[in-house]
Coordinates of C-alpha atoms and ligand atoms in Angstrom, one line a residue:
X1 CA -13.9 1.9 -19.8
X2 CA -11.2 -1.5 -19.4
X3 CA -7.2 -1.0 -20.8
X4 CA -4.5 -3.8 -21.3
X5 CA -2.3 -4.4 -18.4
X6 CA 0.2 -3.6 -21.2
X7 CA -1.1 -0.3 -22.3
X8 CA -1.7 1.0 -18.4
X9 CA 2.0 -0.4 -17.6
X10 CA 3.1 2.1 -20.3
X11 CA 1.0 4.9 -20.0
X12 CA 2.0 5.5 -16.3
X13 CA 5.3 4.7 -17.2
X14 CA 5.8 7.7 -19.5
X15 CA 3.1 10.2 -17.5
X16 CA 6.0 9.5 -14.7
X17 CA 9.1 10.2 -17.2
X18 CA 7.5 13.3 -18.2
X19 CA 7.3 14.1 -14.9
X20 CA 11.4 13.4 -14.3
X21 CA 11.7 10.3 -13.0
X22 CA 13.9 8.5 -14.8
X23 CA 12.5 6.2 -17.6
X24 CA 14.3 2.9 -15.3
X25 CA 12.2 4.5 -11.6
X26 CA 9.3 5.2 -13.6
X27 CA 8.8 1.6 -15.1
X28 CA 9.7 1.0 -11.6
X29 CA 6.2 2.6 -10.5
X30 CA 4.0 1.3 -12.6
X31 CA 4.9 -2.3 -11.9
X32 CA 3.8 -1.4 -8.4
X33 CA 0.1 0.8 -9.5
X34 CA -0.7 -2.1 -12.3
X35 CA -0.4 -4.6 -9.7
X36 CA -3.1 -2.4 -7.7
X37 CA -5.3 -1.8 -10.4
X38 CA -5.3 -5.1 -11.9
X39 CA -5.6 -6.7 -8.1
X40 CA -8.6 -4.4 -7.9
X41 CA -6.8 -2.3 -5.7
X42 CA -7.7 1.0 -7.6
X43 CA -7.1 3.2 -4.5
X44 CA -3.4 2.3 -5.1
X45 CA -4.0 2.2 -8.6
X46 CA -3.3 4.5 -11.6
X47 CA -5.2 7.4 -9.5
X48 CA -2.1 8.4 -7.7
X49 CA -0.2 9.0 -10.9
X50 CA -1.7 12.7 -11.1
X51 CA -0.2 13.2 -7.8
X52 CA 3.0 11.3 -7.9
X53 CA 3.9 13.7 -10.9
X54 CA 2.8 16.9 -8.7
X55 CA 4.7 15.9 -6.2
X56 CA 8.1 14.7 -8.9
X57 CA 7.8 18.0 -10.8
X58 CA 7.1 19.9 -7.7
X59 CA 10.5 18.4 -6.7
X60 CA 9.1 16.3 -3.5
X61 CA 10.8 13.0 -4.9
X62 CA 15.4 12.6 -5.5
X63 CA 14.8 12.2 -9.2
X64 CA 18.6 10.9 -8.8
X65 CA 18.3 8.9 -5.4
X66 CA 21.9 7.0 -4.1
X67 CA 20.0 3.8 -2.9
X68 CA 22.3 2.5 -0.2
X69 CA 22.3 -1.0 1.3
X70 CA 23.9 -1.7 4.5
X71 CA 24.3 -4.8 5.8
X72 CA 24.3 -4.2 9.8
X73 CA 24.0 -8.2 11.7
X74 CA 23.7 -11.5 10.3
X75 CA 20.1 -10.8 9.4
X76 CA 19.8 -7.6 9.8
X77 CA 20.0 -4.0 7.1
X78 CA 18.7 -1.0 6.3
X79 CA 18.3 -0.1 3.1
X80 CA 18.5 4.2 2.3
X81 CA 16.4 5.4 -0.2
X82 CA 17.2 8.8 -0.5
X83 CA 14.1 10.1 -0.4
X84 CA 13.5 8.7 -4.1
X85 CA 10.0 7.1 -5.4
X86 CA 8.6 4.1 -2.4
X87 CA 8.1 1.9 -4.5
X88 CA 11.7 1.4 -6.0
X89 CA 13.1 1.2 -3.1
X90 CA 10.8 -1.0 -1.2
X91 CA 11.0 -3.8 -4.1
X92 CA 15.4 -3.4 -3.9
X93 CA 15.1 -3.9 -0.6
X94 CA 12.8 -7.0 -0.5
X95 CA 14.8 -8.0 -3.1
X96 CA 17.7 -8.0 -0.7
X97 CA 15.9 -9.9 2.5
X98 CA 15.3 -12.3 -0.2
X99 CA 18.6 -12.9 -0.3
X100 CA 19.6 -13.3 3.2
X101 CA 16.6 -15.2 4.3
X102 CA 17.4 -18.0 1.6
X103 CA 20.9 -18.2 3.4
X104 CA 19.9 -17.0 7.0
X105 CA 16.3 -18.6 7.6
X106 CA 15.3 -14.7 8.8
X107 CA 15.8 -11.5 7.2
X108 CA 14.6 -8.6 8.9
X109 CA 15.3 -4.9 6.3
X110 CA 14.3 -1.3 7.8
X111 CA 14.0 0.9 4.9
X112 CA 14.9 4.6 5.3
X113 CA 13.6 8.3 4.1
X114 CA 11.1 6.7 1.3
X115 CA 8.5 8.2 -0.7
X116 CA 5.7 6.6 -1.3
X117 CA 5.2 3.2 -1.7
X118 CA 1.6 2.2 -3.1
X119 CA 0.1 -1.3 -1.6
X120 CA 2.3 -3.1 0.5
X121 CA 0.8 -6.5 -1.2
X122 CA 3.5 -6.1 -4.0
X123 CA 6.2 -6.5 -1.8
X124 CA 5.0 -9.0 0.1
X125 CA 4.5 -11.6 -3.1
X126 CA 8.3 -10.8 -3.9
X127 CA 8.5 -12.8 -0.9
X128 CA 6.0 -15.9 -1.2
X129 CA 6.9 -15.8 -5.1
X130 CA 10.4 -16.2 -3.9
X131 CA 9.2 -19.7 -1.8
X132 CA 9.6 -17.1 1.9
X133 CA 6.9 -15.6 4.1
X134 CA 6.7 -12.1 3.5
X135 CA 5.9 -9.5 6.1
X136 CA 6.0 -5.4 5.3
X137 CA 5.1 -2.3 7.1
X138 CA 4.7 1.1 6.3
X139 CA 4.0 4.2 7.9
X140 CA 1.5 7.0 6.6
X141 CA 1.0 10.8 7.2
X142 CA -1.6 11.6 10.1
X143 CA -5.6 11.4 9.9
X144 CA -6.4 8.1 12.3
X145 CA -7.2 8.9 16.5
X146 CA -5.5 6.7 18.6
X147 CA -8.7 5.1 20.8
X148 CA -10.4 7.4 23.0
X149 CA -9.0 10.1 22.0
X150 CA -10.0 13.0 19.3
X151 CA -6.8 14.1 17.3
X152 CA -5.4 12.4 15.1
X153 CA -1.8 10.7 16.0
X154 CA -1.5 7.6 13.2
X155 CA -1.6 7.1 10.1
X156 CA -3.6 4.3 8.3
X157 CA -0.5 2.5 8.9
X158 CA -0.6 -0.5 6.9
X159 CA 0.0 -4.1 7.4
X160 CA 0.9 -7.1 4.6
X161 CA 1.6 -10.5 5.1
X162 CA 2.0 -13.3 2.1
X163 CA 2.9 -16.6 2.3
X164 CA 3.6 -19.5 -1.1
X165 CA 1.4 -22.1 -1.5
X166 CA 2.6 -25.7 -3.2
X167 CA 0.2 -24.9 -6.2
X168 CA 0.3 -21.1 -8.0
X169 CA -1.9 -19.5 -5.4
X170 CA -0.6 -17.2 -2.8
X171 CA -1.9 -16.1 0.5
X172 CA -2.3 -12.8 1.0
X173 CA -3.7 -10.6 4.0
X174 CA -2.8 -6.5 2.6
X175 CA -4.9 -4.2 4.8
X176 CA -4.5 -0.4 6.2
X177 CA -4.9 0.2 9.8
X178 CA -8.3 2.0 9.8
X179 CA -12.1 1.3 9.6
X180 CA -12.0 2.3 5.8
X181 CA -10.2 4.4 3.6
X182 CA -10.2 8.2 3.6
X183 CA -10.8 7.9 -0.2
X184 CA -14.0 6.4 0.8
X185 CA -15.2 9.8 3.1
X186 CA -14.3 11.7 -0.3
X187 CA -16.7 9.3 -2.3
X188 CA -19.6 9.7 0.6
X189 CA -19.0 13.7 0.2
X190 CA -18.8 13.8 -3.9
X191 CA -22.4 12.0 -3.9
X192 CA -23.7 14.2 -0.3
X193 CA -24.2 10.5 1.0
X194 CA -23.7 9.6 5.1
X195 CA -20.8 7.2 6.4
X196 CA -21.4 4.4 8.9
X197 CA -20.8 6.0 12.9
X198 CA -17.7 3.4 12.7
X199 CA -15.7 5.5 10.6
X200 CA -14.4 8.7 11.7
X201 CA -14.9 11.3 14.5
X202 CA -15.9 15.0 14.1
X203 CA -13.2 18.3 15.6
X204 CA -14.2 16.9 19.1
X205 CA -13.8 13.4 19.1
X206 CA -17.5 12.1 18.3
X207 CA -18.3 9.7 15.9
X208 CA -20.0 11.2 12.7
X209 CA -22.3 10.0 10.1
X210 CA -21.5 13.9 8.2
X211 CA -18.6 13.2 5.8
X212 CA -17.8 17.2 5.6
X213 CA -18.1 16.9 9.4
X214 CA -15.0 14.3 8.9
X215 CA -11.7 15.5 11.2
X216 CA -10.2 12.2 11.8
X217 CA -10.1 8.5 10.8
X218 CA -11.0 5.4 13.3
X219 CA -8.5 2.5 13.8
X220 CA -10.2 -1.3 13.2
X221 CA -11.7 -2.7 15.9
X222 CA -11.1 0.1 18.8
X223 CA -8.1 0.2 21.3
X224 CA -6.8 -3.7 19.1
X225 CA -6.1 -1.8 16.1
X226 CA -4.9 1.6 17.6
X227 CA -2.4 -0.7 19.4
X228 CA -1.6 -2.5 15.2
X229 CA -1.1 0.8 14.5
X230 CA 1.6 1.8 17.3
X231 CA 3.6 -1.3 15.7
X232 CA 4.0 -0.6 12.7
X233 CA 4.7 3.1 13.7
X234 CA 7.5 1.7 16.2
X235 CA 8.7 -1.0 13.8
X236 CA 9.1 1.4 10.5
X237 CA 9.5 4.9 12.6
X238 CA 11.8 4.8 15.5
X239 CA 13.4 2.0 14.9
X240 CA 15.0 3.3 12.4
X241 CA 15.6 6.8 13.4
X242 CA 12.7 8.4 11.6
X243 CA 9.8 10.9 12.5
X244 CA 7.0 9.2 14.0
X245 CA 3.8 9.3 15.2
X246 CA 2.3 12.6 14.1
X247 CA 5.6 13.9 13.1
X248 CA 5.0 11.9 10.2
X249 CA 4.9 14.3 6.6
X250 CA 2.3 14.6 5.2
X251 CA 1.0 13.6 1.9
X252 CA -0.8 16.7 0.5
X253 CA 0.9 19.1 2.9
X254 CA 3.9 20.6 0.7
X255 CA 4.9 18.9 -2.4
X256 CA 8.0 20.4 -2.4
X257 CA 9.6 18.3 0.5
X258 CA 11.0 15.2 0.8
X259 CA 8.4 12.5 3.1
X260 CA 11.2 11.1 4.9
X261 CA 9.2 8.1 5.9
X262 CA 9.6 4.0 6.9
X263 CA 9.1 1.2 5.8
X264 CA 9.9 -2.7 7.4
X265 CA 10.4 -6.1 5.3
X266 CA 10.4 -9.1 7.4
X267 CA 11.0 -12.2 5.4
X268 CA 10.8 -16.2 7.1
X269 CA 12.9 -19.2 4.8
X270 CA 10.5 -21.9 6.1
X271 CA 12.8 -24.2 5.2
X272 CA 14.7 -23.2 8.3
X273 CA 11.9 -24.0 11.0
X274 CA 9.9 -26.4 9.1
X275 CA 10.2 -29.4 5.4
X276 CA 9.4 -26.1 2.9
X277 CA 7.5 -28.3 0.2
X278 CA 5.2 -29.6 3.7
X279 CA 4.7 -25.7 4.5
X280 CA 3.7 -25.2 1.5
X281 CA 1.3 -28.6 0.6
X282 CA -0.6 -27.2 4.3
X283 CA -1.0 -23.7 3.1
X284 CA -2.3 -25.2 -0.4
X285 CA -4.5 -27.3 2.5
X286 CA -5.8 -24.4 4.1
X287 CA -6.6 -22.4 1.5
X288 CA -9.2 -25.8 0.2
X289 CA -10.5 -25.6 3.9
X290 CA -11.7 -22.3 4.1
X291 CA -12.7 -22.7 0.4
X292 CA -14.6 -25.3 2.1
X293 CA -16.4 -24.2 5.1
X294 CA -19.9 -23.3 4.9
X295 CA -20.9 -19.8 4.0
X296 CA -22.8 -17.2 6.8
X297 CA -26.5 -16.8 5.3
X298 CA -25.5 -13.4 2.4
X299 CA -22.2 -15.6 1.0
X300 CA -21.8 -17.0 -1.8
X301 CA -18.6 -18.9 -0.3
X302 CA -15.8 -17.6 2.6
X303 CA -12.8 -17.0 0.6
X304 CA -8.8 -17.0 1.8
X305 CA -7.4 -13.6 2.2
X306 CA -6.1 -12.3 -0.9
X307 CA -8.3 -14.4 -3.3
X308 CA -11.1 -11.9 -3.2
X309 CA -8.0 -9.9 -5.6
X310 CA -7.0 -13.0 -7.3
X311 CA -10.6 -13.5 -8.4
X312 CA -10.7 -9.9 -9.8
X313 CA -7.0 -9.9 -11.1
X314 CA -7.9 -13.4 -13.3
X315 CA -10.8 -11.7 -14.8
X316 CA -9.0 -8.4 -15.5
X317 CA -6.5 -10.2 -16.8
X318 CA -9.0 -12.1 -19.5
X319 CA -11.1 -8.2 -20.4
X320 CA -9.2 -6.1 -19.3
X321 CA -8.5 -3.7 -15.9
X322 CA -11.0 -1.2 -15.2
X323 CA -10.5 2.1 -15.2
X324 CA -12.5 5.3 -14.4
X325 CA -12.7 6.9 -18.0
X326 CA -11.2 10.5 -16.0
X327 CA -8.0 9.0 -15.2
X328 CA -8.0 7.1 -18.9
X329 CA -7.7 10.8 -20.1
X330 CA -5.4 12.0 -18.0
X331 CA -2.9 9.4 -18.8
X332 CA -3.1 10.0 -22.0
X333 CA -3.7 13.7 -22.1
X334 CA -0.5 16.0 -22.4
X335 CA -0.5 17.2 -18.9
X336 CA 1.2 15.6 -16.5
X337 CA -0.5 17.8 -13.8
X338 CA -2.9 20.8 -12.9
X339 CA -1.5 21.8 -10.0
X340 CA -4.3 20.3 -7.4
X341 CA -2.9 17.6 -5.1
X342 CA -1.0 21.0 -2.6
X343 CA -3.1 21.3 -0.5
X344 CA -1.2 22.0 3.1
X345 CA -3.8 20.3 4.3
X346 CA -3.7 16.6 5.5
X347 CA -7.6 16.1 4.6
X348 CA -8.0 18.2 1.7
X349 CA -7.6 14.5 -0.9
Ligands
LIG401 P1 -9.1 -3.5 2.3 O1 -10.2 -3.6 2.6 O2 -10.0 -3.6 -0.1 O3 -8.8 -5.4 2.2 C1 -7.7 -5.8 3.6 C2 -7.8 -7.6 2.9 O4 -8.7 -8.3 3.5 C3 -7.2 -7.9 2.1 O5 -6.6 -8.9 2.5 C4 -8.2 -9.0 1.0 O6 -7.6 -9.7 0.7 C5 -9.5 -9.2 2.6 N1 -10.8 -9.2 2.1 C6 -10.9 -8.0 1.3 N2 -12.6 -9.0 1.4 C7 -12.9 -10.5 1.8 C8 -13.4 -11.5 1.6 N3 -14.5 -11.3 1.1 N4 -12.6 -12.8 2.0 C9 -11.5 -12.8 2.5 N5 -10.6 -12.1 2.6 C10 -10.9 -10.5 1.8 O7 -8.0 -3.2 2.3 P2 -7.5 -1.7 2.7 O8 -7.6 -1.9 4.5 O9 -8.9 -0.5 2.0 O10 -6.3 -1.0 2.2 C11 -5.9 -1.5 0.8 C12 -5.2 -0.8 0.1 O11 -4.3 0.3 0.7 C13 -3.4 -2.4 0.5 O12 -2.9 -2.5 -0.6 C14 -2.8 -1.5 1.5 O13 -1.2 -1.6 1.3 C15 -2.6 0.1 1.1 N6 -2.1 1.8 2.2 C16 -1.0 1.9 1.6 C17 -0.8 2.8 2.2 C18 1.0 3.2 2.5 O14 1.0 4.8 2.4 N7 1.3 3.1 2.0 C19 -1.4 2.8 3.2 C20 -2.7 2.4 3.3 C21 -3.0 1.8 3.0

């Protein structure tokens, strides 16, 4: 079904407030989730509300966190989220990073001790809307084999990048470093369909086409994606003095525990490197040039990174956001959560 942006935002905020979040933080999370849904990133939109509500209700999110922002050098800072909702901490940390980069040209801000923060494009697009280049990476729970391994070590450790153009478009890359998300395996299970053998491995580390035999996901492009996951884990885990690798807390393991996750923002002010007007003009130019590349057979047009989401957003802004009926029914119901996510099994959901 279709729902307007404002209705979806309000429904999400009310549900999270009922679960125990302050009104301000519930609104903040809703904004990040609606950003995901309206850009077609449904894996990180309203679909997550019931899980968050259960974790909040069970104490696995600090509902009265004391955020602490500490400037540690001319271009560096650490933002401590006190295990509150990651969405709000990561947003505030990005606001600080933008201010720092305005003055010093570059800002590297570590975000420590937070809950899940959702779709990272939200944060890098904050920077791009302020005329900066934004980069953000974060840890996620271990469910991916390192190249050549048969046991999970890293998470789906996403990487996001955004840059402003001379018009109102933003160049946006926002990707997990796995071939496919865990949700795609669940989707195949629910339909009893096989999966391509490039997505995941079984308990022995053999590629599998049977979604029920999946024990871990595979990184994108073999050792290269594995290397990117490592980089994300160093920046958002080891660098910030947080649990790293397979010690990163699981999303579904124990909903009463804080997650202590890390995220890392880097903001670059183009004005400290080149003429910022020319920079933005050239970003626009590169977008246009990409769109004019002759498409390969089977493709209508080459899109610049993020343009696929821009097109969805344009359509959803006009006609309402497409939401799965079940999710809408939950949002409008009196239920806060149904005790269904505390599985003690990282691969259960
Ligand atoms: P995806 O595979 O849907 O898209 C990846 C990238 O490819 C995007 O930048 C997209 O714009 C681009 N793209 C897709 N089709 C394109 C086309 N036809 N032409 C040009 N570019 C195209 O994204 P993925 O990897 O499934 O990630 C989904 C979301 O999950 C992201 O928002 C990510 O931040 C989030 N995530 C969050 C985690 C967390 O712990 N907070 C963990 C893992 C992922």
